[in-house]
Amino acid sequence: MIKRIGVLTSGGDAPGMNSAIRAIVRYGLSQGLEIIGIERGYQGLIEGDFRKLSRDDVSEIVQRGGTILRTARSEDFKKEEGRKKAIENLEKEGIDALIVIGGEGSLKGAYDLYKEGVKVIGLPGSIDNDIWGTDYSVGFDTACNNVIDAINKIRDTAAAHERTFVIEVMGRECGYIAFISGLVSGADIILIPEVPIDFPYIIEKLLERQKRNKKHNIIIVAEGVGSAYFIGKQIEDRMGLSTRIVVLGHIQRGGSPSVFDRTIATFMGVEAVKRLIAGENGVMVGWQNNSPVSLGLEEVVKNKKRVPAELYWEVESLW
Ligand code: F6P
């Protein structure tokens, strides 16, 4: 019988995490559970940084990016000693089950706890959209909206000055942010780690555009490809084009979450509590075909979600 659930957010924050926390707290309370918020992810779990969450504690949070529980990338949790302390604290606090909201590394941490006997359910929260088993992770949609907003603005000045912009976006080794935001904002070249591309391709594309009398260019590069500065320098040296570099950085991670991120976070949050009550454990609640689903954490952490190269080439004629 589960009576007390712990909830934490871990790794890079993602807009929409607060909607998930709110759903877990309010749905959990409605089912007669107690909900304990764990501050600063696994680090707070190790340090015993817990607080009981009431319905009012999650008021006025859905419109905010970040996470009210704060987050961390805990080095201590990677060590056996740290995980032991974390489990001791869960027992001491009488927490029967844990919901972990986070990205690849955080879900790996959840799987490690599960293997040590902790009842745990994961929920995908990462702007990178690199988590296996879910069509979307919470935060990806808002991050893409942030990126296209920036591209729209950069396009104005690029056109005015007839310049080539190389815009670097986040995503670690995954190209989803670059691929989707580049595609829907009409970027002229998109570079992602899943599809290795060399300079002759880039130059050829730019020359083709020159022939069509296009005076400015927008190139989106995923951080996993390499430095936008290096790519920009190569273009300048090889073609003599005036280039400017923009590294969008953490602006991508902030801001009020989109409707989509709030929606999936809310429904997955409710689903996570439901499944814990039903006795499910060691799974991630993900989002597939417009509905919450659950799949084993083992499968989630042993696989990687990446942009399929065929999909990239299928739409390459659009840029
Ligand atoms: O995983 C989310 C993410 O924003 C990545 O896209 C990026 O590489 C990384 O986190 C940045 O991490 P930090 O905020 O710790 O610098």
Coordinates of C-alpha atoms and ligand atoms in Angstrom, one line a residue:
M1 CA 0.0 0.0 0.0
I2 CA 1.4 3.3 -1.0
K3 CA 0.8 6.2 1.3
R4 CA 3.6 8.7 0.8
I5 CA 5.1 9.6 -2.6
G6 CA 8.3 11.6 -3.1
V7 CA 8.7 13.8 -6.2
L8 CA 11.9 15.3 -7.5
T9 CA 13.1 17.1 -10.6
S10 CA 16.6 16.4 -11.8
G11 CA 19.2 17.4 -14.4
G12 CA 18.5 20.3 -16.7
D13 CA 15.3 22.1 -15.9
A14 CA 12.6 22.0 -18.6
P15 CA 9.5 24.3 -19.0
G16 CA 6.5 22.3 -18.0
M17 CA 8.1 20.5 -15.0
N18 CA 5.9 22.6 -12.7
S19 CA 2.7 21.4 -14.4
A20 CA 3.9 17.8 -13.7
I21 CA 4.6 18.6 -10.1
R22 CA 1.2 20.3 -9.7
A23 CA -0.6 17.3 -11.3
I24 CA 1.2 14.8 -9.1
V25 CA 0.5 16.8 -5.9
R26 CA -3.1 17.6 -6.6
Y27 CA -4.1 14.2 -8.0
G28 CA -2.1 12.4 -5.3
L29 CA -3.8 14.3 -2.5
S30 CA -7.2 13.6 -4.1
Q31 CA -6.4 9.9 -3.8
G32 CA -5.5 10.3 -0.1
L33 CA -1.7 10.2 -0.5
E34 CA 0.9 12.4 1.1
I35 CA 3.3 14.1 -1.3
I36 CA 6.8 15.0 -0.3
G37 CA 8.8 17.4 -2.5
I38 CA 12.5 16.7 -2.7
E39 CA 14.5 19.8 -3.4
R40 CA 17.5 19.9 -5.8
G41 CA 17.0 16.5 -7.4
Y42 CA 19.1 13.6 -6.2
Q43 CA 21.4 15.9 -4.3
G44 CA 18.5 16.9 -2.1
L45 CA 17.6 13.2 -1.7
I46 CA 21.1 12.6 -0.4
E47 CA 21.0 15.6 1.9
G48 CA 17.5 15.0 3.2
D49 CA 16.1 18.2 1.8
F50 CA 12.4 17.3 1.9
R51 CA 9.2 19.2 2.4
K52 CA 5.5 18.1 2.5
L53 CA 3.6 19.7 -0.4
S54 CA 0.0 20.9 0.0
R55 CA -2.5 21.9 -2.7
D56 CA -1.6 25.5 -2.1
D57 CA 2.1 24.9 -2.5
V58 CA 1.5 24.3 -6.2
S59 CA -0.7 27.3 -6.8
E60 CA 0.4 29.8 -9.4
I61 CA 3.2 27.7 -10.8
V62 CA 2.0 26.3 -14.1
Q63 CA 2.9 29.5 -15.9
R64 CA 6.5 29.5 -14.7
G65 CA 9.4 27.8 -16.4
G66 CA 12.1 26.2 -14.3
T67 CA 11.0 24.0 -11.4
I68 CA 9.7 25.0 -8.0
L69 CA 11.6 22.0 -6.5
R70 CA 14.8 23.3 -8.1
T71 CA 17.2 20.8 -9.7
A72 CA 20.8 19.7 -9.8
R73 CA 23.2 17.5 -11.6
S74 CA 24.4 15.4 -8.6
E75 CA 27.9 13.9 -8.7
D76 CA 27.4 12.3 -5.3
F77 CA 24.4 10.2 -6.6
K78 CA 26.7 8.6 -9.2
K79 CA 28.6 7.0 -6.3
E80 CA 27.4 4.0 -4.5
E81 CA 27.8 5.8 -1.2
G82 CA 25.5 8.6 -2.3
R83 CA 22.8 6.2 -3.5
K84 CA 23.0 4.4 -0.2
K85 CA 22.4 7.6 1.7
A86 CA 19.5 8.5 -0.7
I87 CA 17.8 5.2 0.0
E88 CA 18.3 5.5 3.7
N89 CA 16.7 9.0 3.6
L90 CA 13.7 7.6 1.7
E91 CA 13.2 5.0 4.3
K92 CA 13.7 7.4 7.2
E93 CA 11.1 9.8 5.7
G94 CA 8.6 6.9 5.2
I95 CA 8.5 7.5 1.4
D96 CA 6.9 4.4 -0.2
A97 CA 7.5 5.4 -3.8
L98 CA 9.3 8.1 -5.8
I99 CA 8.5 10.0 -9.0
V100 CA 11.6 11.3 -10.9
I101 CA 11.1 14.0 -13.5
G102 CA 14.1 14.5 -15.7
G103 CA 16.2 13.5 -18.7
E104 CA 18.3 10.6 -19.7
G105 CA 20.8 10.8 -16.8
S106 CA 18.0 11.3 -14.3
L107 CA 16.0 8.3 -15.6
K108 CA 19.2 6.2 -15.4
G109 CA 19.4 7.3 -11.7
A110 CA 15.7 6.2 -11.3
Y111 CA 16.5 2.8 -12.8
D112 CA 19.5 2.4 -10.4
L113 CA 17.2 3.1 -7.5
Y114 CA 14.7 0.6 -8.8
K115 CA 17.4 -2.1 -9.0
E116 CA 18.1 -1.4 -5.4
G117 CA 14.5 -2.1 -4.5
V118 CA 13.0 1.5 -4.5
K119 CA 9.5 1.8 -6.0
V120 CA 10.0 4.4 -8.7
I121 CA 8.3 5.8 -11.8
G122 CA 10.1 8.2 -14.2
L123 CA 8.6 11.0 -16.2
P124 CA 10.5 12.5 -19.3
G125 CA 11.5 16.1 -18.7
S126 CA 14.1 17.5 -21.0
I127 CA 14.3 20.1 -23.7
D128 CA 16.5 17.7 -25.8
N129 CA 13.7 15.3 -26.7
D130 CA 16.3 12.5 -26.6
I131 CA 14.4 10.0 -24.3
W132 CA 13.5 6.7 -25.7
G133 CA 9.9 5.6 -25.6
T134 CA 8.2 8.9 -25.6
D135 CA 7.1 11.0 -28.7
Y136 CA 7.9 14.1 -26.7
S137 CA 9.7 15.0 -23.5
V138 CA 8.4 17.9 -21.4
G139 CA 10.1 21.2 -22.3
F140 CA 11.0 20.4 -25.9
D141 CA 8.0 22.2 -27.4
T142 CA 8.7 25.4 -25.4
A143 CA 12.4 25.3 -26.2
C144 CA 11.6 25.0 -30.0
N145 CA 9.2 27.9 -29.6
N146 CA 12.0 29.9 -28.0
V147 CA 14.3 29.0 -30.8
I148 CA 11.9 29.9 -33.6
D149 CA 11.2 33.2 -31.9
A150 CA 15.0 33.9 -31.9
I151 CA 15.3 32.8 -35.6
N152 CA 12.5 35.2 -36.6
K153 CA 14.3 38.1 -35.0
I154 CA 17.7 37.1 -36.4
R155 CA 16.2 36.8 -39.9
D156 CA 15.2 40.5 -39.8
T157 CA 18.8 41.7 -39.2
A158 CA 20.3 39.0 -41.5
A159 CA 18.1 40.2 -44.4
A160 CA 18.9 43.9 -43.7
H161 CA 22.7 43.3 -43.7
E162 CA 22.8 40.5 -46.2
R163 CA 24.6 38.3 -43.8
T164 CA 25.0 34.6 -43.1
F165 CA 24.0 33.6 -39.5
V166 CA 25.1 30.4 -37.9
I167 CA 22.8 29.7 -34.9
E168 CA 23.8 27.1 -32.4
V169 CA 21.1 25.4 -30.4
M170 CA 21.1 22.9 -27.5
G171 CA 20.3 19.2 -27.5
R172 CA 23.5 17.4 -26.5
E173 CA 24.1 14.5 -28.9
C174 CA 20.6 14.8 -30.2
G175 CA 19.5 17.0 -33.1
Y176 CA 15.8 17.3 -32.4
I177 CA 15.8 20.9 -31.3
A178 CA 17.8 21.9 -34.4
F179 CA 15.9 19.7 -36.8
I180 CA 12.4 20.7 -35.8
S181 CA 12.9 24.4 -35.1
G182 CA 15.1 24.8 -38.2
L183 CA 12.5 23.0 -40.3
V184 CA 9.5 25.0 -39.2
S185 CA 11.2 28.3 -39.2
G186 CA 12.5 28.0 -42.8
A187 CA 16.2 27.7 -42.0
D188 CA 18.4 27.3 -45.1
I189 CA 20.7 24.7 -43.7
I190 CA 20.2 22.4 -40.7
L191 CA 23.2 20.5 -39.2
I192 CA 22.5 17.7 -36.7
P193 CA 24.8 15.1 -35.2
E194 CA 22.7 12.2 -36.5
V195 CA 23.6 13.1 -40.1
P196 CA 27.3 13.9 -40.6
I197 CA 27.7 16.5 -43.3
D198 CA 30.9 17.9 -44.6
F199 CA 31.8 21.4 -45.8
P200 CA 31.5 20.8 -49.5
Y201 CA 27.7 20.2 -48.9
I202 CA 27.4 23.4 -47.0
I203 CA 29.3 25.4 -49.6
E204 CA 27.3 23.8 -52.4
K205 CA 24.0 24.8 -50.7
L206 CA 25.2 28.3 -50.2
L207 CA 26.4 28.7 -53.8
E208 CA 23.1 27.4 -55.0
R209 CA 21.3 30.0 -52.9
Q210 CA 23.7 32.7 -54.3
K211 CA 22.6 31.7 -57.8
R212 CA 19.0 32.2 -56.8
N213 CA 20.0 35.7 -55.7
K214 CA 19.5 34.9 -52.0
K215 CA 21.5 37.4 -50.1
H216 CA 21.2 36.1 -46.5
N217 CA 21.4 32.7 -45.0
I218 CA 20.2 31.1 -41.8
I219 CA 22.1 28.0 -40.7
I220 CA 21.0 26.1 -37.6
V221 CA 23.6 23.9 -36.0
A222 CA 22.9 21.5 -33.1
E223 CA 25.5 21.7 -30.4
G224 CA 26.3 18.0 -30.9
V225 CA 27.8 18.8 -34.3
G226 CA 30.5 21.1 -33.0
S227 CA 31.1 24.8 -32.6
A228 CA 29.1 27.3 -34.6
Y229 CA 32.2 29.5 -34.5
F230 CA 34.2 26.9 -36.3
I231 CA 31.5 26.5 -39.0
G232 CA 31.1 30.2 -39.4
K233 CA 34.9 30.7 -39.8
Q234 CA 35.0 27.9 -42.5
I235 CA 32.3 29.6 -44.4
E236 CA 34.0 33.0 -44.3
D237 CA 37.4 31.5 -45.3
R238 CA 36.0 29.3 -48.1
M239 CA 33.4 31.7 -49.5
G240 CA 34.2 35.1 -48.2
L241 CA 30.7 35.5 -46.8
S242 CA 30.2 37.8 -43.9
T243 CA 29.0 35.6 -41.1
R244 CA 27.7 36.2 -37.6
I245 CA 27.4 33.6 -34.8
V246 CA 24.6 33.3 -32.3
V247 CA 24.8 30.7 -29.5
L248 CA 21.3 30.7 -28.1
G249 CA 22.3 28.9 -24.8
H250 CA 20.1 28.8 -21.8
I251 CA 17.5 31.2 -23.2
Q252 CA 16.1 28.1 -24.9
R253 CA 15.3 26.5 -21.5
G254 CA 13.5 29.4 -19.9
G255 CA 10.1 31.1 -20.2
S256 CA 6.5 30.2 -19.7
P257 CA 5.7 26.7 -20.9
S258 CA 3.7 26.1 -24.0
V259 CA 0.2 24.7 -23.9
F260 CA 1.6 21.4 -25.3
D261 CA 4.2 21.0 -22.6
R262 CA 1.7 21.9 -19.9
T263 CA -0.7 19.3 -21.3
I264 CA 1.6 16.4 -21.6
A265 CA 3.2 17.1 -18.2
T266 CA -0.2 17.3 -16.6
F267 CA -1.6 14.0 -18.0
M268 CA 1.7 12.2 -17.5
G269 CA 1.8 13.4 -13.9
V270 CA -1.6 12.1 -13.2
E271 CA -0.8 8.8 -14.9
A272 CA 2.4 8.3 -12.9
V273 CA 0.4 8.6 -9.6
K274 CA -2.4 6.3 -11.0
R275 CA 0.2 3.7 -12.0
L276 CA 2.0 3.8 -8.6
I277 CA -1.3 3.2 -6.8
A278 CA -2.0 0.3 -9.2
G279 CA 1.3 -1.2 -8.1
E280 CA 3.3 -0.4 -11.2
N281 CA 7.0 0.3 -10.6
G282 CA 10.3 0.5 -12.5
V283 CA 8.7 2.2 -15.5
M284 CA 8.6 5.5 -17.2
V285 CA 5.3 7.2 -18.1
G286 CA 5.8 8.6 -21.6
W287 CA 3.7 10.1 -24.2
Q288 CA 2.8 8.2 -27.4
N289 CA 0.0 8.8 -30.0
N290 CA -1.5 11.6 -27.9
S291 CA -1.9 9.5 -24.7
P292 CA 0.2 8.6 -21.7
V293 CA 1.9 5.1 -21.9
S294 CA 4.3 3.2 -19.6
L295 CA 7.4 1.3 -20.5
G296 CA 10.1 -0.3 -18.5
L297 CA 12.9 2.0 -17.3
E298 CA 15.4 -0.7 -18.4
E299 CA 14.3 -0.3 -22.0
V300 CA 14.3 3.5 -21.7
V301 CA 17.8 3.8 -20.4
K302 CA 19.3 1.2 -22.7
N303 CA 18.1 2.9 -25.8
K304 CA 18.6 6.4 -27.3
K305 CA 16.1 8.5 -29.2
R306 CA 17.6 10.3 -32.1
V307 CA 16.4 12.0 -35.3
P308 CA 16.1 9.3 -37.9
A309 CA 18.5 10.1 -40.8
E310 CA 15.8 9.0 -43.4
L311 CA 13.5 11.7 -41.9
Y312 CA 16.1 14.3 -42.3
W313 CA 16.8 13.5 -46.0
E314 CA 13.1 13.1 -46.7
V315 CA 12.5 16.9 -45.9
E316 CA 16.0 18.2 -46.9
S317 CA 14.5 19.6 -50.1
L318 CA 12.6 22.1 -48.0
W319 CA 15.7 24.0 -47.0
Ligands
F6P1 O1 19.9 18.5 -21.3 C1 19.5 19.8 -21.4 C2 20.6 20.7 -21.7 O2 20.0 22.0 -21.8 C3 21.4 20.4 -23.0 O3 20.7 20.7 -24.2 C4 22.6 21.1 -22.8 O4 23.7 20.5 -23.5 C5 22.8 21.0 -21.3 O5 21.6 20.8 -20.7 C6 23.4 22.2 -20.6 O6 23.6 21.9 -19.3 P1 23.9 23.0 -18.2 O7 22.7 23.8 -18.0 O8 24.3 22.1 -17.0 O9 25.1 23.8 -18.7

